[in-house]
Every structure is written in structure tokens, then in C-alpha cells.
Amino acid sequence: MDEYGGGGSDENFNAIPVSDRLEHKNWKARVSAYEELAKLFRTSANPNDFRQYEGSLKKMALDSNAVAQESGLTTLIQFVENAPDPNRTKSTVVPAVVEKCLSSTRAGTKAKALELILLYVEVDTPDPVIEDVLPGLEAKLPKLVATTTNTLAGIVRTFGVKNMNVKPLIKKLPPLFGHSDKNVRAEANALTIELYRWIGKAILPSLEDLKPVQLKELTEAFEKLPDEKATPVKYLRSQQAAMAAAAAAAAEGGGDDAEAAPEEDEDMVVVDELDLIDPVDVSAKMESNFYELLGSKKWQERKEALDGLLNLCKSPKISDSNYSELVGALGKRMADTNINIVIVAANCIEGLAKGLRENFNRYKSSVAGLVMDRLKERKVTVVEALTGALNAMYSTLPYSDLLEDTAANVAHKNPQIRAEVVKLQISRLKEIKIAPSKQEIKTACELLIKAFDDGDASVREATAEALGTLMKCCGEKPLLAFLEGLDTVKMGKVKEYFEKAVVKAKPAPVAPPPKAAPPKAPAAKPAAKKPAPAAAASEAPPAAKKPAAKPAAAPAAATKKPPAKAAPAAAPAAAKKPPAGGAKKEEEPIRYKYSSESAEEQAAEFLTPELIAEFGDTNWKIRLEAMEKLHDLVDNNPEFEAELITRVLAKKPGWKESNFQVTTKLYGILQLQAQKLSSFSKACAALTIPAMVDKMGDVKLKKAAGDCLTVYAETLSLQFVLSQSYDPLKKLKAPKALADALQWVNQQLEDFGIAGLQVREMIEFLKVALGSANAAVRTNAVTVLGTLRRFIGPGIRTFVEDCNSSLLSTIDAEFAKVADMDPPQVTKGSAEESAGGGGGGGAAAAVEELFPKVDIGNSFTSAMLEECGDANWKVRKEGLEKVAAIVDANKRIKPNLGSLPGALKLRLADSNKMLQIQTMEICTSLANAMGKPFEKYARILCSSVASCLTDQKDNVRSASIAALDAFATQGGLDALVSSLATSLVTNSPTLRKDLLVWLAAFCTKAKEREEKIPDLSPLAPPVLQCLQDRSVEVRKAGQSFLPVLVANMGYDAVVAKCGDLKGAAKTSIMPLIEAAKPPPPPRPPTPEKAPAPERGALSTLPSLRPNAKAGARPGAAAAPSAPSKPPARSAPSPTPPAAVPAREQQTSPIPQLPQLSSLPGPGQSGLIAPKNRLTLKKPGQAIPSPMDSGLHQMQPEYDDYNDPPPANNPQLSMGMGMQRGAYDSMEGITPTSQPLNGARPMGRLSVSGGAQMDYLVSQITSDDAVQSIDALKQLEKAITMQPEVVIPHINELVNAHTLQIRLAYTGLELRNNSTTRVCKHLVNSLVSIFSNKQLAMKVESDPLYNLLHELATRLLDKNLDKVESGQQLAKALNVTMVKVLDNSNRNATFNALLLILVRCAQPLRSVEDSAHQAKFGDLIMKCIWKLTKTIKECVNSGTLKPNELLADMNDFLVSIPPPEWKRRAQEGVPMGDMPLRTVKTVLVELSSGMGDEVFNHLDLIRDPTKSAIHQYLVHM
């Protein structure tokens, strides 16, 4: 007998391993295993003891033997109670328990099943467990449905609903009440009563569809429930830990609050009824022809469309979707001629606003103004509909938004609109639950008091009621300061409405005084009675944003001590920390210590009456002399009282002083005060800033005023100076003053940055300036916006989108111009920011204030997540689209996603590939929007995202890589390492290959950005396995990542990881690790060999004039040994000047390339082109071997090959049929070629990165045509796939191409087909390089010189005509030349071409000189002419540096002076003075494009005023 009794009862199963017993056919063997595991789980603390049996837990719940099943449940309970992470098994065990155990006939089994489910809830949260239990309600067996319902009721009873989403349970109640089995209905009744205990009447709307009898029974049961609050039987483990910590903290603090901690969880959970209602998607249910009917000319059709929409909008809850088009269409109906249409449209807007609640806020700005404009309608029904829509719109917005939107309409020309807007404020004040803030009270009172003088009686009556209602909300005291000016009748009206008003808001309680306040109280009362402070407090100038509100704020003026001793009392106010990072905080009121009336009297203590009288003398010279005396006094007496001096100067000579010299000196005194006087405060600045702002348009005074304001910003803060400047700037009547002020503001932003600024306030001011009729004002405002864009980013555009289209296009053009610019380097800072230490994160805080992070966790409702998991893929797609819409609408989010990550993780394994891609795009957007806090979600999603790399479709893998890149960039790579290590062990070669390639690329980019790479040691074992993979692509990918891993872990650590490998595997991997070992750092050069700095080659050309010095830069005509001063520009030279002899005179008609070498080493390409191109080697001088340049660093690559012979071998066999001598008479060059014996084919290349590029360079210059072509193909592939790998080696590669072009094209005369193929591939490769603008711009002047020289030489080579494909090769060379000229760095190209031209022209001194060389020069000049056409465009775009080009042209004119060119033209020397005229043409283009600005770019020319360039520019 096996399963149900009998045989084997005496058999001892303990000798069988536990794993075998778990699979045993005999139920008793399984029971023995279960019991042994239960004991193990109860006593073990080793996580491995739990993990190794996780796969067997589900089978325990599904055991076919009832006794064994019950025993298995006991084991499962022990597992969940003691396992370190039981949640890993929840998704497999709970469904099995629901399916097999809850329907058991054994009471013990059902009880243990319930206990197990409750345990799973306790260790985590209820929602995931409930999600696994709910399928039991769909079972066909009534007993299982009833038991499942009972289980759900037990979960609610045990843990409460505070941490639970009850909506899925409530949605299941109606079907349960309609079940045919009475036991199911009884359990549903019990579940409903339990839910009512916790959430109260919020459940009633969901029960309206039940039968009347059932409702009656439930109502009676609800009434019988006791009044006490429902309390949970147990707490979640997370709650238990928090309560224990709170109890411990309370015990340490005295124990008074220790018992109160659990009670926080016992409160009745407040559930909004609307949260339990399914939202209605209005846009989906609208008629397909709605917009067509709404635009119909027949009003009946328009009304029919709106009536249908109104029925949908009456839904109490509307799902959030994109209703921009609908709201816009309804807004247009506000201007409809038929009032019936207006009424229904307003009702639709009201329904939408009520159904969407907070989600309607983003549409308010597009429709509120249109609704308010229609308030002019006299029909009561229309006005009621419009006000209802407005009330619904503003019901979820703060009171300040209503004030802002109604400010203009309170002064509207139509009295009906004025009255209705005020009544709208009354309605909102009666409904708001939070009393208005001080700022809101101030704004409302300013609006309403103006309206109190309205000529229309209804407006005045509504204003009185609004003020009375506002007083009821806030209390009488906050409003008294604003209502003092009202007459008795108006005040009586306000009081009348105050007594009648019924509001929901309660006045804010007055904060109790701090403990230290009583001792200071006696001192404050006498101070308040002094007349001087009272007068000072009442005299806040118009520029002061916050007038003094408390009389006790002037303690310094209360005493009769000298002003110098009163300064310390004011220091705390002046030293107050500014608001950090632009966060919009209430500014401290400006406190004045003195009044204007008593200022002269009090200042007499340190200023003589005679001096004060001279301030106001009618003779400006006496006033100026008095200002100078005061300047000296302030400079020598730091104890003077700054505010007294400021007030005296405000009266005499006053801010309206007519003489600019006196005013300039006055501003100098104010500036000196801010720098020297410790008593200088915001009060002094507030008194003077409006006056200086007014002078910003004065040519004679704007510099002095701007300098003083800048010092104010350094002493106080830029935010304070700007805040005091906005109002005066808005009132300026002179456009020039405003335009100049905006220039000053822009300069301050570049100097100070945006730390501490209230950026919103600045943008609002700039929008006022953008509305100016003056073009200069608008232009400067756009420039300031561009500077802000550099700090804040593209998001700033959202704040100016309401500008007109032409202005917006101008702003967009400015934003596009600065899009790639870095934020300006901050060079200044305020003293307050330095004292508060707020400079570091200020800019980030300003961005945070502009774009606050939004909490979208509650937006992902359970219904939405259920749609994402629906069986129908179309429903899942709709759910994901809703999620994507929420994420896309919020570019910055808080780290709260609710239950969304779990739903996304399931969709990452979706069978529908489009949904997989959509899910990964959502994950990418979430990571980018959340930033660093996404790290915790990245850990959850990483493995699932990486598993999508197993897919064969490229778009799926691309989406996966994009998501991983976002995870690593935003959350950090360290959060992904462990998951990636697990993913690399999978059986998919595609996944391993793509993952390794991505890892290598990401780490390389991080290293380039100098970012710290986390510990990658968990990746070492799987990477070593990938190096042994059967797939070639996986092995290559592993090799590409290996250098990164070795650099991160260290060579020894990686070698240690190889200890577990078998002998053969270790033997094959060790060479790869050796090759990936980073080279040792280079030794620093010895001092005697340190290269002398030289800017470029042109500066070293010898002058043809004897003793020519004018216009030459240092070292231009000096001997190598002669000492010289440091040059204006410098660039490292590979050889010291002393080691390079003077240049020999050229005798060849066409200049040749400098030193050619056979085999390039790492970092070389076979062309040793020194920076000093004219100081070449003499004939017979030894050429340095490329082995000296570090070829030994490639030892792992060349160990098995023969060492190359010396580079100066006098006779070498050229592999493509070329024989050359040891010495070339053209420039003393020794071109050689050395074959690579046994060169390794490219397919076996085992190293990556820089070593691979070095190897490619060596192969390109190989004399074996096959190897050279193969290397060129590999290079073209690298340029296409990984251009970033090529960039660091681009100069060596270009030099290698140049060398091989010379060798290959020289061999064409032998008519070798392989040589022709090499020529074609060389040209194609060069076209690929210079078609990629990123690569082309990185090519320096030296390689360009070599390349352009060789291309020009080959274009004039007559030997091409002798070859069959000669014409095609010539055309290809021409295309290559054009590509090089079009895409290379402009300065480097001009430098190279001018150098070639001067070297070509220098030997031509007589008519007998070669005409062929003149043709060469003509070709070079044509190239220069082609570039000259683009000079203006390049200067405007910033791709050409004018100062470097001017310096190169000056070097050209120093090498061969203009008189020499004129002599050549007169004597008929080939080329004549055409090179000089070419340089003049370049100069003309540059000058015409830049105007007088070109004179500011002569900084690289020594003594520029004496140079020929300067003389030509003056004449032009």
C-alpha cells in the first residue's frame, strides 16, 4: 500500500536523503522529510538551508495525501516564520494553498492554510497576497469560494486595511452576494461587515446594486456593531519594527509616550468614496463625430453633441486622459452666439472639473479666462452655469491661483464681470478649509480695496462681502493694517458681512512666543514708543518689497547712544541667510532704524553741519568737493552708520542730482559703504536701488550705477538686489534704460549663477520685458532667457509658451544657439551665501523650485494595474498606455511608484513583443524622471529587463539596452552588478554578447567622464566563463570587457579568480588577461630633454629678410640655440629644439613628406611629423627607430614574431614591388618599409581598445596587400559601429593612411592589381573618416599637413595616366580632398594649407625655378579659396577661432614678407604674388564678417600693432 496506509509502516526512511524523500512515492517517506525540514527551518540560521528547498515548497502544498499535505503545511509555516526572505516563494506557494488546501475536508488543513496565508501577509504586505488569493473566488467549487471569502475576511480582521487596497475586495462583493450557494453569501455578508468596521460608510455606494433584502440585513448588522474603533489583531513585521523602535525611543526619553505608539495604527482609515468607484473614460465614450457636430453651423446639432457629452461628464469620477482638445473645444463654445450652447458647455466643463479633480488643473489656464470673459452675460441662468464651472475649476487649486487669475478682471471695463469675479472670490473663501497666508491676504486686500471705490454699486457690495468673508477666514487682526484707510460706512459694511459669513476655514492659531521671549519683552515695549523708529517704519520706499510690520523691529534707534554703537544691534538682520537655491520663501521684512526727518540731526555726531550744507550747495564743484570729503571719511571710519549717511545723501544732494560727476561720486560712496561699513544692511540698499535703476539708461552713469549694484549683490545677495529692482524697472519709461538694465542682469547671471534666485519671479519680469514695443528690450530679454536656459535646461520653455508665435520663434532660436553650451562658470558670490554655505547646491535647488518633483504613486490605481495584467493583450496595451501617459506628463517624479514595479516586471515577460518594448520604454522614462532614487527599483527590474536580450528581434534588444543604460546612468551601475552577474549565466549567447558589449561601452564612457566605476568583482566569474564560450561573438564581447574588469579589480584579483578553472581553460584565458593588463605609467621626461613650447610650424619658418624682427613672434627667426621668451601660443613638440638642426635648402620641385618609418608602434603611425615642420633632418642623419617609441608595450601581441629590422636599413625590399634608395634628395628623408613576418590575421586579434587600434595602424601600413586591406575593412567597421573607440587614435590612423597612400600610389606604375585594390580601399577609408564630422574635427594640424600634402602631390602625379584605373583613382582622390576640406577643423586646415603654401613658394626665387612646383602651389591656393568662402559662416557658428587664423597668416607674412612677394611679381617668378593676394583675400573675408571686432583677436601676435596683419586690417 502506498499513499493511503498499509505497507512499509515499519520501514525506516531516515537513511534516504531528504531531497529523495521529498520526491518519494511513499507518503510516509515524504512526511518524514517534511518533519525533518520543519525542525531544520525552526532551528537553522543559515540562509542556504532555506534556499535549497524553495523549489520543493509548492509540492508540499499540492501533496495528494491528506496527512502528508497537512504535515507539509506545518513545514511551510516554519519556513515562512524563519526564512530570511520568504517573499521569494509567495507567488508559487499561495496559489497552490488556495487551490488545494482551502478546499480540504480536514479542518486542521484549512486552519493551517489560513495561518500560512496570514503569515505571508505579516512578513510583507497584504496586497500581493490578496492578489494571489482572489482567483479562489472564481472557482467552480462553492466550498472553495466560501473558504476563500472567509480567508479574505480573516486577512482584513487580522491586519486591518491601513496598508491594504480594499477596492479589489469591494468589487468582488456583488458577485458573491449573487452566488447560488448560501454559504458563499453568508461569508460575503461577514466580509462586508468586517470591511464596514474599518472603512465605515464609504462602502455603501458599492452596495447599491444588492437586493433590498440583503441591503436590509446588512444595514441591521451595521447598526448592531459596537462604536469602538476597529483594531488589528496583528501588525505587519515592518510595523512591529517601527513600533519597537518608537517604544525604545520613548522609553529612553522618559516612557510617557511608549504606550501611545501602537494607537497610531488603530485610527479609523479614512477612505474617499470616489476611490472605490471605477472612473469613466470620457474621451473613449464620446461619439466619433463629436467635434464635427460641435463645429456645425446648426445650433441644434451643437447642442445635441454637448448634451451627449454632459451625460458622460456627470460621472462622479472621470479617468485621467488627454482632454486638451476637448477642453479647448468647450472653451471656444464660450463665445457661441446661442446662450443654450454656452450653458451646456459650461456644465460640461463643470462636470469635467469635478470628475477629474486635481487632474483638471493643467487645463485651467486654457479655459478659465474664456469663461470669465463670458460673465458679462445678463441672463441669470448663463451666469449661474459659468460661475458653477469656475467654482469647480478652482475647487482643487489654492486661493492664490484664483487671485492671480482674477487680478486683471477685477479692473475689467465691464462692471458685470468685475462684480461676478469678486463674487467668485466670495464662493471660494466660503469653501476653502485652510486660511489664506499673509501674502494671499495682502494680494486680496490690495485688489478688493481698489474695487471698493468702483462706480458700480453691485461691485462695491460684492467687495464688502468679500472683505467680510476674508476677515471671517483669517480673523480681524491680519486685515486691520490694510483696512485702516476705509471710511466708517465702508468699514461698517465689511463688519456686517463679517458677522453674517459662514466659512469652513479657521483662522491660523497664533504661535506661542518662544521660551526666551519673556526676558526680552520689557526692552521691546519702550522701543515701540520712540518716535524715530515709528517714523522710520512708516517710510519704507516704494522699492521695498516687504515693509516693516512690527514696531519692535527698531531697537537700535530707541537709544540715544551714538549711531556707531548701534550698528551691532542691526547685524543679525543684515546677516540673515538668504533663501537657499531659489526656493520661494517669505522674505524677511526690511527694517529701518532711522527716519528721514531725524537723519541729519543724528548724523551730526560724525558729519559736520558745514559738510552737510555743502552737499546741497548750488555750485556743483562745491558739491563734488563735499562728496570727495565724505568718501575719505567713510573710507577711514568703518564705524559710521550706513543708513544715516544714505538718508542724508537722499536729501542732499538727492537722487535727482543734475551733475553726473557728483552723482558718480555719490554712487562711489554708496559702493564704499557696502564694502567698508559693517552697519550696511538691506535697508540701505532698498533706499538706493530704485534711484540707481533709474540711471541705467544714462550713458555717463550706468557704469557707476551697475558697479554699485554688483557690490550690493556681493555684500547682500543678487536675489535681494533683483527683487528690489523689478518694480522700478517695470515703471521705467525710457526703453534704453530697460534694455541696458537687462544687459546688466544678464552679466550678473553669468557671474553669480542662479544659486539663491527666485527664478520664477525673474521669468515673470522677463515676460513683461518681452511685451515691450522696443526691439532692443525684447532682444536683451531673450538673451537673459538664453542664459537662464544654460543653467536650467530646456524645461524653461514651458514658462514662456504663452508668448506670441513670432516672439516664441525668436526665443527658440536663442535656446537652440545656447543648447550645447555649458552653464557659465560662476566667478562671484554673495557674502550671505558664503556665510550660509549655500553656494554648492543652489543652482540645483533653483531647478527643483522651478520643476518640483511630483508624487505619482497614487496615480497608478489598482484598476489600471489590473488592466496591465489582463488576459487580453489589447487591454494590457491600454493599461500600459495609461501608465506611460502619467509618466510622460511628469518629467520629475518622487521615488514612490506604489505597486507599479511589480506590474511592470510581469509585463517584461509578456508574450507580446510590442508590450515588452512599451514596458521597457516606461522603465526608461521612469529612471530618467526619478534620477538617483530609482536605484531601489532598478534592483527589482534589472534581471527582467536583461532577460529581454535573449530575444532575436533587434528592436526588443535595443529597448532593453536603452533601459539598462538609463538604469545605470540614473540609479548607478552598482545597483545592477549583482543582477547582471546572474543574467550572464543564462544559456542565451545573444544576451551574454549584448550585455558584455553594453557593459564595456558604458564603463568606457564613464571613465571618459571621470565617473567612479563601482566594484565589478561579482561579474568576474561569469565573464571568465564567457571567455570560454562556444560562440565567437560572446568570446569577443568578453575580451572587449576584460580590460575594464582588470582595471577595476586589479590584475592580481582577476588572476586569483582563475584559480578555480581547469588547466586547459586557464591556459587559454591567461594570455587574454595578460593582454588586458594596463601598461605601466610612462616615465616623466628628463629636464634636459624637455621640449621647448612652440605654437605651430609657421612660427618657426626662417625669414627671407636679414635681421627681420618686426611682427615676428618669439623664436620666429632665431637660431635653435638662441634663447627666447615664451611664445604667445604653445604646443608640445616631440623633439627638443636643440636636437633638430637647421633646415637644409630644398632642391626638389615639390616638397616631400617628413620622416617615413616602416612600422608604427603604439601611438605612432609611421609618420614622425614634428611640430616644427621646417626643421627636418639632414641627409645621412640617423632616423629614430619606431621601436624606441614604445613598441615593447605591445609585447603580448608580438612575442611570437620576429623583431623588425632597424628603420634606417639602406636597402629594403618593398612588398608591393617598390625599390627605393636609402636617401631621398628631396628633403633628406629616408622612406623605408619593413614587412611583418608572420603577421597575425585580424580575425585572431585578442586585445581590445587602444591596443586593437595600434595593431590596426601597423596592419594598414603593412606591405602585404591582403593584410592592409583587411585592416582597412576592420577600421571602416569600427568607424561605423564604435567611432568613440577610433577617436583617441585618429591622428595615428590618418598618418598611417598617408604613408600607405605614398607607398601604394608609387607602386602603381608596376601595374599590380593588389596595389590598385589597396589604393581604392585607402581612399574609401579616408572618405569614411572625414565623412564622420566627429572624427574629422579631431584630426590635428600635423596629420592634416601630411595628408593634404600627399593628396595634392598624387592629384598632380602624371603616373596615374599610365594605369588602367588611373582616372577613377584620381576622381577618388579629388573626392577625398573635398571631404577633408569640408569637415576638418577649420583652424587646423588653414594652418596646414598655409604651411604647405609657404614651403612650396619659399624656394621659388627666380624664373628658372620649376613650373611644376607652381602648379602644386596653385592647387593649394584653390583649396584655401574654397575654405575662404565659408569663413563668415564658421566665425558665426564658432567653428573657426579668428585669433589663431590671424596668427597663422601673420606667420606666413613673417616667413616671406610682402616686399619679397612684390619683387617676385615684378620679376615674373612662378606664382608671383598670388599667395600674398590669397592671404589678403582670407583677411578681407574675415574682416568683412567681423567688422571692427577683428582688432580684438590679435592677442596671439606679439606686438600686433607693428605687424603686417594690423596694417592690412587698418587699410581695410
CSV table of N, CA and C in Angstrom, one decimal, residues 480 981 1259 1395:
chain,number,residue,atom,x,y,z
A,480,LEU,N,-6.6,94.4,9.6
A,480,LEU,CA,-6.7,95.7,10.1
A,480,LEU,C,-5.7,96.7,9.5
A,981,ALA,N,25.3,39.9,-13.1
A,981,ALA,CA,26.2,38.7,-12.9
A,981,ALA,C,25.3,37.5,-13.0
A,1259,GLN,N,48.9,47.2,-39.2
A,1259,GLN,CA,48.5,46.4,-40.4
A,1259,GLN,C,48.1,47.3,-41.6
A,1395,LEU,N,51.0,76.5,-44.4
A,1395,LEU,CA,52.3,75.9,-44.2
A,1395,LEU,C,52.8,75.3,-45.5
